[in-house]
GROMACS .gro file of N, CA and C in nm:
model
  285
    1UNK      N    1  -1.545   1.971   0.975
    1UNK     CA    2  -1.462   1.852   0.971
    1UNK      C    3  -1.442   1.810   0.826
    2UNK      N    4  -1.334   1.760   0.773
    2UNK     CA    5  -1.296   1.724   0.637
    2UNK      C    6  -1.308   1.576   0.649
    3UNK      N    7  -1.346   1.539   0.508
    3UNK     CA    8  -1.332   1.399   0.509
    3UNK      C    9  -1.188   1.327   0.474
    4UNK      N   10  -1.206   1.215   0.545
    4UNK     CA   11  -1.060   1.131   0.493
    4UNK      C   12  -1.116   1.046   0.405
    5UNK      N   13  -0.986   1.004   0.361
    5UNK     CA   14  -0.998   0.901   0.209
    5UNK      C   15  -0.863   0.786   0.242
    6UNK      N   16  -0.871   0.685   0.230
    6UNK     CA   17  -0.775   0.581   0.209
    6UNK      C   18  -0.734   0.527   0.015
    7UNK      N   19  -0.643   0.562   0.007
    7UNK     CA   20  -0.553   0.555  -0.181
    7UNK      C   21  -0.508   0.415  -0.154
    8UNK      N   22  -0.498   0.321  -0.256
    8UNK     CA   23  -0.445   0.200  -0.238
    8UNK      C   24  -0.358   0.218  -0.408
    9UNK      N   25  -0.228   0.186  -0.430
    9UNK     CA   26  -0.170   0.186  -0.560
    9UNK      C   27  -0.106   0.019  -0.580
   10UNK      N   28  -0.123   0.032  -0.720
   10UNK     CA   29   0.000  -0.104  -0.708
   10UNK      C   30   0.134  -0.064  -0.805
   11UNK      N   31   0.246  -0.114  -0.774
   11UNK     CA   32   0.366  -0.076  -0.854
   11UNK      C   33   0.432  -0.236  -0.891
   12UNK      N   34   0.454  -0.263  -1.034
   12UNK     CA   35   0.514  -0.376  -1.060
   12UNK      C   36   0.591  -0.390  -1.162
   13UNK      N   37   0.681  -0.488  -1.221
   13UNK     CA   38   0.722  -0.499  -1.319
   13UNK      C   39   0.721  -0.643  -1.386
   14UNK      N   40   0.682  -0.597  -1.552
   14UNK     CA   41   0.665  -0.771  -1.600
   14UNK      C   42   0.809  -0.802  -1.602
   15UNK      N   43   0.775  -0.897  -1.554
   15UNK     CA   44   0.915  -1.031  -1.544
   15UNK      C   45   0.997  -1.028  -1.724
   16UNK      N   46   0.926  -1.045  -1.844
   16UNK     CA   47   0.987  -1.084  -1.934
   16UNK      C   48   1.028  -0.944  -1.991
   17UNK      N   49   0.910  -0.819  -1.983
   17UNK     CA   50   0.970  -0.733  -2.026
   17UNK      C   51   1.083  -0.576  -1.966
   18UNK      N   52   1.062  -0.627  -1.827
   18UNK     CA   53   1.072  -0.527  -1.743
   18UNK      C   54   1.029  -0.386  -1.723
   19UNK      N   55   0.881  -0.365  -1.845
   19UNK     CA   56   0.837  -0.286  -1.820
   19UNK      C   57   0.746  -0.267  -1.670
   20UNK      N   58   0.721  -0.125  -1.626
   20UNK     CA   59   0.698  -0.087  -1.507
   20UNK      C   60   0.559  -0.052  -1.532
   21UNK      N   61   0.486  -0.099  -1.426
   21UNK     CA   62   0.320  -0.062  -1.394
   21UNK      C   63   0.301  -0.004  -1.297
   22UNK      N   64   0.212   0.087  -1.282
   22UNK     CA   65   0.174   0.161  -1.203
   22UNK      C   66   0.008   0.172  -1.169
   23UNK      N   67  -0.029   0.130  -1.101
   23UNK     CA   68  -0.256   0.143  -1.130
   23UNK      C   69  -0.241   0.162  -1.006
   24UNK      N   70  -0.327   0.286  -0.971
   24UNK     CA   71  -0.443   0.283  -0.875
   24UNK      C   72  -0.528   0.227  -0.864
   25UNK      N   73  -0.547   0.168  -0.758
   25UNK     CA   74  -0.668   0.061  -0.744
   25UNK      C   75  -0.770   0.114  -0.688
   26UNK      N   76  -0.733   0.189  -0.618
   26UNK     CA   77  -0.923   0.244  -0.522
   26UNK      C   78  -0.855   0.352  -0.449
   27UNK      N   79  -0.962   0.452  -0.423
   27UNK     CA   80  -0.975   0.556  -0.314
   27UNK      C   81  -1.069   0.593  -0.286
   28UNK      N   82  -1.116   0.548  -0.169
   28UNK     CA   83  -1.218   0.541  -0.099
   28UNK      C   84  -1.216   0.668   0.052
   29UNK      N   85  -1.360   0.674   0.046
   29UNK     CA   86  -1.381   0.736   0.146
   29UNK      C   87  -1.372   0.638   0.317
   30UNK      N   88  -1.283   0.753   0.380
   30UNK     CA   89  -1.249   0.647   0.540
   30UNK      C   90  -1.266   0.688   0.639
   31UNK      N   91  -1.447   0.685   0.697
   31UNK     CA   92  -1.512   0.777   0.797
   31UNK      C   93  -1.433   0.706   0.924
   32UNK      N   94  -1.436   0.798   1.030
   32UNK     CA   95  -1.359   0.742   1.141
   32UNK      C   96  -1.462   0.660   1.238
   33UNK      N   97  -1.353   0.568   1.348
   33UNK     CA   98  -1.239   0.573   1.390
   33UNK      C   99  -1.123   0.507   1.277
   34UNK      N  100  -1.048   0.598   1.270
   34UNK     CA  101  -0.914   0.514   1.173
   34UNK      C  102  -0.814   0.444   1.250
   35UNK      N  103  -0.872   0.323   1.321
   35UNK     CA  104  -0.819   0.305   1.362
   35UNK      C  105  -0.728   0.171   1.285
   36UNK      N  106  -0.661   0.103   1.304
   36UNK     CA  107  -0.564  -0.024   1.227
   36UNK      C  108  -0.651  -0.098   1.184
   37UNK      N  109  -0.717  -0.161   1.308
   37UNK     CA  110  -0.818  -0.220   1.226
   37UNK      C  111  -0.907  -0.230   1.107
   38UNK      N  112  -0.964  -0.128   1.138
   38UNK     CA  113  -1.039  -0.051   1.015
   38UNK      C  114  -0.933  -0.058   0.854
   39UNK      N  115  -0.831   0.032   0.914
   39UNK     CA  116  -0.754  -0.017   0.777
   39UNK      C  117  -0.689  -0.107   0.708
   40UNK      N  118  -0.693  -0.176   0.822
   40UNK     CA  119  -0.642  -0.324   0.740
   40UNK      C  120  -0.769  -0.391   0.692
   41UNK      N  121  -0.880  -0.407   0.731
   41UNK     CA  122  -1.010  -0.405   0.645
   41UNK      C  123  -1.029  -0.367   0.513
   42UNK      N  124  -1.012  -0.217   0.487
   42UNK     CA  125  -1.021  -0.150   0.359
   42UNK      C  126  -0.915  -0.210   0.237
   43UNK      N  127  -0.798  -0.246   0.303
   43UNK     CA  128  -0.706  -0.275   0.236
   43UNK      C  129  -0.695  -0.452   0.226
   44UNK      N  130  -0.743  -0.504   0.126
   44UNK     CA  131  -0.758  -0.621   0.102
   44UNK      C  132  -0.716  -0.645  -0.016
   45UNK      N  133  -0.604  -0.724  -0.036
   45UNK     CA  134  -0.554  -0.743  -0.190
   45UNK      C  135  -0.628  -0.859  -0.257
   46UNK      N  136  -0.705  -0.924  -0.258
   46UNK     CA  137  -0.803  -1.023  -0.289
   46UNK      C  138  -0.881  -0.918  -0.324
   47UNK      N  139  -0.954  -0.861  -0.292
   47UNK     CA  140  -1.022  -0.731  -0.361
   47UNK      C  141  -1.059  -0.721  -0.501
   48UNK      N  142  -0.907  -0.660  -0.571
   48UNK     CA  143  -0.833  -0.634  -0.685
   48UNK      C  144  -0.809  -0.785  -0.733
   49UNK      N  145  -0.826  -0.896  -0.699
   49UNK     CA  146  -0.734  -1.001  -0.801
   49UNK      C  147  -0.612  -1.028  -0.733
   50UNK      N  148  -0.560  -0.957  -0.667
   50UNK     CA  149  -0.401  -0.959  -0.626
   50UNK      C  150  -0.365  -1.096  -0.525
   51UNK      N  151  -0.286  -1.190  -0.587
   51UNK     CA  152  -0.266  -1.291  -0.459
   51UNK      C  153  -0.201  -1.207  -0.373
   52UNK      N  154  -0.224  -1.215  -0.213
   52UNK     CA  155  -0.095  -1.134  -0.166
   52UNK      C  156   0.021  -1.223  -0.161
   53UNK      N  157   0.048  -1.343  -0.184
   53UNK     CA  158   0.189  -1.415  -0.183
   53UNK      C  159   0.260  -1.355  -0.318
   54UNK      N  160   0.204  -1.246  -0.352
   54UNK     CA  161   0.279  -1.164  -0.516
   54UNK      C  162   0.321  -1.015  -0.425
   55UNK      N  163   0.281  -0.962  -0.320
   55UNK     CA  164   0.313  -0.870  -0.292
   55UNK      C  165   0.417  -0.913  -0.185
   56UNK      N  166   0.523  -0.800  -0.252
   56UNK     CA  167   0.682  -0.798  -0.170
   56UNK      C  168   0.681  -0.689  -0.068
   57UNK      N  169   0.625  -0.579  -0.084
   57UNK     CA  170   0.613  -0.466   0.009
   57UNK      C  171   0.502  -0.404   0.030
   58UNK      N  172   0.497  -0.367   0.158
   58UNK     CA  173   0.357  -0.282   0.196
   58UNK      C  174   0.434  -0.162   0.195
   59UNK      N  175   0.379  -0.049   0.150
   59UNK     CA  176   0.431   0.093   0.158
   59UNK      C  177   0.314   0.174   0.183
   60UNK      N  178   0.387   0.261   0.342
   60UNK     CA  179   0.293   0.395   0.368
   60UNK      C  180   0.332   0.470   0.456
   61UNK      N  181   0.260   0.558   0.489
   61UNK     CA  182   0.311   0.694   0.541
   61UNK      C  183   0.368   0.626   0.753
   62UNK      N  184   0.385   0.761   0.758
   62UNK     CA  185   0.447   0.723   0.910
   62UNK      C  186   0.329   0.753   0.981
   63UNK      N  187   0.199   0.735   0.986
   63UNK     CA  188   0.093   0.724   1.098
   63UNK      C  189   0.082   0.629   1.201
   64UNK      N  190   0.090   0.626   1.303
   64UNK     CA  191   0.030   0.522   1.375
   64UNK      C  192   0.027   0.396   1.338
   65UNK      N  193  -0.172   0.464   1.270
   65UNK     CA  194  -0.247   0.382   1.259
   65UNK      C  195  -0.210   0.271   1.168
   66UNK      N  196  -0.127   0.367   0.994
   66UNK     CA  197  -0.087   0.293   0.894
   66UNK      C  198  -0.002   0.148   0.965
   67UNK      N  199   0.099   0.198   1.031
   67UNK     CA  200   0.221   0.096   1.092
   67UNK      C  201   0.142   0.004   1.162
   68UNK      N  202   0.027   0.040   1.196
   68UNK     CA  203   0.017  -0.103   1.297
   68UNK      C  204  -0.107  -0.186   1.205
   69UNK      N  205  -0.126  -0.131   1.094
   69UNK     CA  206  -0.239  -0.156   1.011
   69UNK      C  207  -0.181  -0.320   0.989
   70UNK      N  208  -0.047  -0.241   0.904
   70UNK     CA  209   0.078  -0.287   0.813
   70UNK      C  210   0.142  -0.449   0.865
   71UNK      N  211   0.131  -0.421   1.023
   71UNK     CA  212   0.214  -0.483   1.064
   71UNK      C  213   0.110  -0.650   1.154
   72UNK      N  214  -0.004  -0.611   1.060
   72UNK     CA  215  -0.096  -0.733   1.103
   72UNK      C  216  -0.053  -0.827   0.929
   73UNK      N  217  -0.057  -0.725   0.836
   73UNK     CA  218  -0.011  -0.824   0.692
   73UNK      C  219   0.066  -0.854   0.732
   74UNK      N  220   0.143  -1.010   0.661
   74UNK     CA  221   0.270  -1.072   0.689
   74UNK      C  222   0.321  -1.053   0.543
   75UNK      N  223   0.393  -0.867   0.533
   75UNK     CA  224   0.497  -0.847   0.429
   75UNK      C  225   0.596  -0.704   0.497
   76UNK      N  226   0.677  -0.756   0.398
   76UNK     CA  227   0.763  -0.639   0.466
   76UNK      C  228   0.686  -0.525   0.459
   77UNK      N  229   0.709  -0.459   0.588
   77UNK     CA  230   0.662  -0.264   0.620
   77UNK      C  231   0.783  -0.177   0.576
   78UNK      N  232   0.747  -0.133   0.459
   78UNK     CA  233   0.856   0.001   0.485
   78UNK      C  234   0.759   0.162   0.505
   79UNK      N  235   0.828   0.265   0.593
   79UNK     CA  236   0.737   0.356   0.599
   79UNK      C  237   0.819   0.470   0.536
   80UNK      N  238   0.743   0.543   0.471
   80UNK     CA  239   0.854   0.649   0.405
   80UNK      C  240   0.768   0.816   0.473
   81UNK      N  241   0.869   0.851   0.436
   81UNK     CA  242   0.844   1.020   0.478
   81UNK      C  243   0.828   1.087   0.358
   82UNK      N  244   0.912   1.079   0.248
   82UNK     CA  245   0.897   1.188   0.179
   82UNK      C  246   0.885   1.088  -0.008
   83UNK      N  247   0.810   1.178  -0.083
   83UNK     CA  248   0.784   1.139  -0.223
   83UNK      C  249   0.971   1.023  -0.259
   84UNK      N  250   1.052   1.106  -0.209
   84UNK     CA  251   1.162   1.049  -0.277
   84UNK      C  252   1.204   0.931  -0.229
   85UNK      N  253   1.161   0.862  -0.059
   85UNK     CA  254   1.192   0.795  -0.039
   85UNK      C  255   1.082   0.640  -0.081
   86UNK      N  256   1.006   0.711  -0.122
   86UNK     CA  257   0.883   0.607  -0.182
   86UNK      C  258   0.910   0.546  -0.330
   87UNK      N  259   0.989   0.684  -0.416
   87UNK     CA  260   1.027   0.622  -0.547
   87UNK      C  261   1.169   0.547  -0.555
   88UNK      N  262   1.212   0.556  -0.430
   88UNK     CA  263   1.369   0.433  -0.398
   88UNK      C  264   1.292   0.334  -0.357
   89UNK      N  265   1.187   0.302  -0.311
   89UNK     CA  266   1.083   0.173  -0.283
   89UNK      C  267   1.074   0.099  -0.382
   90UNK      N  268   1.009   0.199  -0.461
   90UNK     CA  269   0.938   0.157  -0.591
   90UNK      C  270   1.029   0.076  -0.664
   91UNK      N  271   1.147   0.146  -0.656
   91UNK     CA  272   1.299   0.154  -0.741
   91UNK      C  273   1.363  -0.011  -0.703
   92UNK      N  274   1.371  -0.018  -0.554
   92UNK     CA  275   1.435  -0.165  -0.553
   92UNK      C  276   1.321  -0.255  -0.548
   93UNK      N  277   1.229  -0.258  -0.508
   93UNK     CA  278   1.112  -0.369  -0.522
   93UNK      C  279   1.123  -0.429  -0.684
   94UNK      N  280   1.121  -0.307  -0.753
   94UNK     CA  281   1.150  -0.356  -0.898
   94UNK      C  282   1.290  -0.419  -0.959
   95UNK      N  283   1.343  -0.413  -0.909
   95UNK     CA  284   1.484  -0.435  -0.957
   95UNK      C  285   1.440  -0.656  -0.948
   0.00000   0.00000   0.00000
């Protein structure tokens, strides 16, 4: 059996300069059940510092579990499939 891991990133831009940030915040090991619960646990933006009334989007894969993780935070869910549709995420969140 392989282990799973849960990645948490943040993507932002400063307001005055419009430069773009990018940090990984944690990746952690995520013994099962994976279930929503569980991951909405792991994923705590208070954690990091982060108010979540600063986060505009939750972004993640098309699992299940992710979507229903997602859909207990009160922010927009977008779920992407592929690398490219994650950096059009990235792309208007920043704008």
């Amino acid at each position: 059996m392989t282990e799973a891991f849960l990645g948490v990133a943040a993507h932002f831009a400063d307001k005055k300069t419009h430069v773009r940030h990018h940090l990984y915040l944690s990746c952690v090991s995520f013994p099962p059940p994976h279930k929503a619960k569980n991951v909405y646990e792991l994923f705590k933006l208070e954690k990091w510092g982060i108010n979540p009334e600063k986060a505009s989007v939750v972004m993640t894969d098309n699992a299940s579990n992710m979507i229903a993780a997602f859909k207990l935070y009160d922010k927009k869910l977008v779920e992407c499939v592929t690398e490219e549709d994650e950096l059009q995420v990235i792309e208007e969140a920043m704008v």
